[in-house]
Amino acid sequence: MDNFRLPMNFSMALALEPEAMRKFALLSTKDKWEIVSASHAVESDSDMRRYVQNMMKTY
């Protein structure tokens, strides 16, 4: 992911969900950009875990 950084809590939530990490890695750059951009608005760790779980269902 060349031009943007993953929020730390997003990275940690992905690390806790290996299947989500696998799915995220397979997404297009556009989809990754949309997911990461929206993740910047998620503040709490528990909300981020839910965000990652929802991402798995959506993509």
Short mmCIF file of N, CA and C in Angstrom, two decimals:
data_model
loop_
_atom_site.label_atom_id
_atom_site.label_comp_id
_atom_site.label_asym_id
_atom_site.label_seq_id
_atom_site.Cartn_x
_atom_site.Cartn_y
_atom_site.Cartn_z
N MET A 1 0.86 -1.15 0.00
CA MET A 1 0.00 0.00 0.00
C MET A 1 0.90 1.21 0.00
N ASP A 2 1.10 1.74 -1.13
CA ASP A 2 2.16 2.70 -1.34
C ASP A 2 1.93 4.08 -0.75
N ASN A 3 0.76 4.65 -0.91
CA ASN A 3 0.59 6.07 -0.60
C ASN A 3 -0.20 6.36 0.66
N PHE A 4 -0.43 5.40 1.50
CA PHE A 4 -1.13 5.67 2.75
C PHE A 4 -0.70 4.69 3.82
N ARG A 5 -0.98 5.08 5.06
CA ARG A 5 -0.56 4.27 6.19
C ARG A 5 -1.79 3.69 6.89
N LEU A 6 -1.62 2.48 7.38
CA LEU A 6 -2.70 1.84 8.13
C LEU A 6 -2.70 2.37 9.55
N PRO A 7 -3.87 2.75 10.07
CA PRO A 7 -3.93 3.12 11.48
C PRO A 7 -3.50 1.93 12.34
N MET A 8 -2.83 2.21 13.44
CA MET A 8 -2.32 1.14 14.30
C MET A 8 -3.45 0.22 14.78
N ASN A 9 -4.59 0.80 15.20
CA ASN A 9 -5.66 -0.06 15.71
C ASN A 9 -6.28 -0.90 14.59
N PHE A 10 -6.23 -0.42 13.34
CA PHE A 10 -6.71 -1.22 12.21
C PHE A 10 -5.75 -2.39 11.98
N SER A 11 -4.47 -2.13 11.99
CA SER A 11 -3.47 -3.20 11.83
C SER A 11 -3.61 -4.26 12.90
N MET A 12 -3.81 -3.82 14.13
CA MET A 12 -3.95 -4.77 15.23
C MET A 12 -5.24 -5.59 15.10
N ALA A 13 -6.32 -4.96 14.68
CA ALA A 13 -7.58 -5.68 14.49
C ALA A 13 -7.43 -6.71 13.38
N LEU A 14 -6.73 -6.36 12.32
CA LEU A 14 -6.46 -7.34 11.25
C LEU A 14 -5.62 -8.50 11.77
N ALA A 15 -4.63 -8.20 12.58
CA ALA A 15 -3.76 -9.25 13.12
C ALA A 15 -4.54 -10.24 13.98
N LEU A 16 -5.61 -9.77 14.62
CA LEU A 16 -6.43 -10.64 15.45
C LEU A 16 -7.39 -11.49 14.62
N GLU A 17 -7.56 -11.14 13.36
CA GLU A 17 -8.47 -11.86 12.46
C GLU A 17 -7.70 -12.29 11.20
N PRO A 18 -7.00 -13.41 11.27
CA PRO A 18 -6.19 -13.83 10.12
C PRO A 18 -6.98 -13.93 8.81
N GLU A 19 -8.23 -14.35 8.88
CA GLU A 19 -9.05 -14.44 7.67
C GLU A 19 -9.31 -13.05 7.09
N ALA A 20 -9.54 -12.08 7.95
CA ALA A 20 -9.73 -10.70 7.49
C ALA A 20 -8.45 -10.18 6.86
N MET A 21 -7.32 -10.51 7.44
CA MET A 21 -6.04 -10.07 6.88
C MET A 21 -5.83 -10.67 5.50
N ARG A 22 -6.18 -11.93 5.35
CA ARG A 22 -6.05 -12.60 4.06
C ARG A 22 -6.95 -11.92 3.02
N LYS A 23 -8.20 -11.69 3.40
CA LYS A 23 -9.14 -11.05 2.48
C LYS A 23 -8.68 -9.64 2.12
N PHE A 24 -8.22 -8.90 3.10
CA PHE A 24 -7.76 -7.54 2.85
C PHE A 24 -6.59 -7.54 1.86
N ALA A 25 -5.68 -8.47 2.02
CA ALA A 25 -4.52 -8.55 1.14
C ALA A 25 -4.91 -8.82 -0.31
N LEU A 26 -6.03 -9.49 -0.52
CA LEU A 26 -6.47 -9.84 -1.86
C LEU A 26 -7.30 -8.75 -2.54
N LEU A 27 -7.68 -7.73 -1.80
CA LEU A 27 -8.52 -6.67 -2.35
C LEU A 27 -7.76 -5.80 -3.35
N SER A 28 -8.52 -5.14 -4.19
CA SER A 28 -7.91 -4.18 -5.12
C SER A 28 -7.39 -2.98 -4.33
N THR A 29 -6.51 -2.24 -4.93
CA THR A 29 -5.98 -1.03 -4.29
C THR A 29 -7.11 -0.06 -3.98
N LYS A 30 -8.06 0.07 -4.87
CA LYS A 30 -9.20 0.96 -4.66
C LYS A 30 -9.99 0.56 -3.42
N ASP A 31 -10.31 -0.73 -3.29
CA ASP A 31 -11.06 -1.21 -2.12
C ASP A 31 -10.25 -1.01 -0.84
N LYS A 32 -8.96 -1.31 -0.89
CA LYS A 32 -8.12 -1.09 0.29
C LYS A 32 -8.13 0.37 0.69
N TRP A 33 -8.02 1.25 -0.30
CA TRP A 33 -8.01 2.69 -0.04
C TRP A 33 -9.31 3.12 0.65
N GLU A 34 -10.44 2.63 0.16
CA GLU A 34 -11.74 2.97 0.76
C GLU A 34 -11.83 2.48 2.21
N ILE A 35 -11.39 1.26 2.44
CA ILE A 35 -11.46 0.68 3.79
C ILE A 35 -10.55 1.44 4.75
N VAL A 36 -9.32 1.69 4.34
CA VAL A 36 -8.37 2.37 5.21
C VAL A 36 -8.80 3.81 5.44
N SER A 37 -9.28 4.48 4.42
CA SER A 37 -9.73 5.86 4.59
C SER A 37 -10.85 5.95 5.63
N ALA A 38 -11.81 5.04 5.54
CA ALA A 38 -12.92 5.04 6.50
C ALA A 38 -12.45 4.63 7.89
N SER A 39 -11.43 3.79 7.97
CA SER A 39 -10.96 3.31 9.28
C SER A 39 -10.38 4.43 10.14
N HIS A 40 -9.94 5.51 9.51
CA HIS A 40 -9.37 6.64 10.28
C HIS A 40 -10.40 7.28 11.21
N ALA A 41 -11.68 7.10 10.91
CA ALA A 41 -12.74 7.68 11.74
C ALA A 41 -13.10 6.80 12.93
N VAL A 42 -12.62 5.57 12.95
CA VAL A 42 -12.93 4.64 14.04
C VAL A 42 -11.96 4.90 15.18
N GLU A 43 -12.51 5.16 16.36
CA GLU A 43 -11.65 5.57 17.48
C GLU A 43 -11.32 4.47 18.47
N SER A 44 -12.30 3.69 18.87
CA SER A 44 -12.02 2.71 19.94
C SER A 44 -11.59 1.37 19.35
N ASP A 45 -10.86 0.62 20.14
CA ASP A 45 -10.38 -0.69 19.70
C ASP A 45 -11.55 -1.64 19.45
N SER A 46 -12.56 -1.60 20.31
CA SER A 46 -13.70 -2.49 20.11
C SER A 46 -14.48 -2.12 18.84
N ASP A 47 -14.61 -0.84 18.56
CA ASP A 47 -15.27 -0.42 17.33
C ASP A 47 -14.45 -0.85 16.11
N MET A 48 -13.13 -0.80 16.22
CA MET A 48 -12.28 -1.21 15.11
C MET A 48 -12.42 -2.71 14.86
N ARG A 49 -12.51 -3.49 15.92
CA ARG A 49 -12.70 -4.94 15.72
C ARG A 49 -14.01 -5.19 14.98
N ARG A 50 -15.07 -4.47 15.36
CA ARG A 50 -16.35 -4.60 14.66
C ARG A 50 -16.22 -4.14 13.20
N TYR A 51 -15.48 -3.06 12.99
CA TYR A 51 -15.27 -2.55 11.64
C TYR A 51 -14.60 -3.61 10.76
N VAL A 52 -13.59 -4.27 11.29
CA VAL A 52 -12.88 -5.31 10.54
C VAL A 52 -13.80 -6.51 10.29
N GLN A 53 -14.59 -6.89 11.27
CA GLN A 53 -15.53 -8.00 11.08
C GLN A 53 -16.56 -7.67 10.02
N ASN A 54 -17.05 -6.42 10.02
CA ASN A 54 -18.00 -6.00 8.99
C ASN A 54 -17.34 -5.95 7.62
N MET A 55 -16.10 -5.54 7.58
CA MET A 55 -15.36 -5.52 6.32
C MET A 55 -15.32 -6.92 5.71
N MET A 56 -15.11 -7.93 6.55
CA MET A 56 -15.04 -9.30 6.06
C MET A 56 -16.36 -9.71 5.42
N LYS A 57 -17.47 -9.26 5.99
CA LYS A 57 -18.79 -9.62 5.44
C LYS A 57 -19.08 -8.86 4.14
N THR A 58 -18.57 -7.64 4.05
CA THR A 58 -18.87 -6.79 2.91
C THR A 58 -18.04 -7.15 1.69
N TYR A 59 -16.79 -7.49 1.91
CA TYR A 59 -15.89 -7.77 0.79
C TYR A 59 -15.69 -9.24 0.69
#
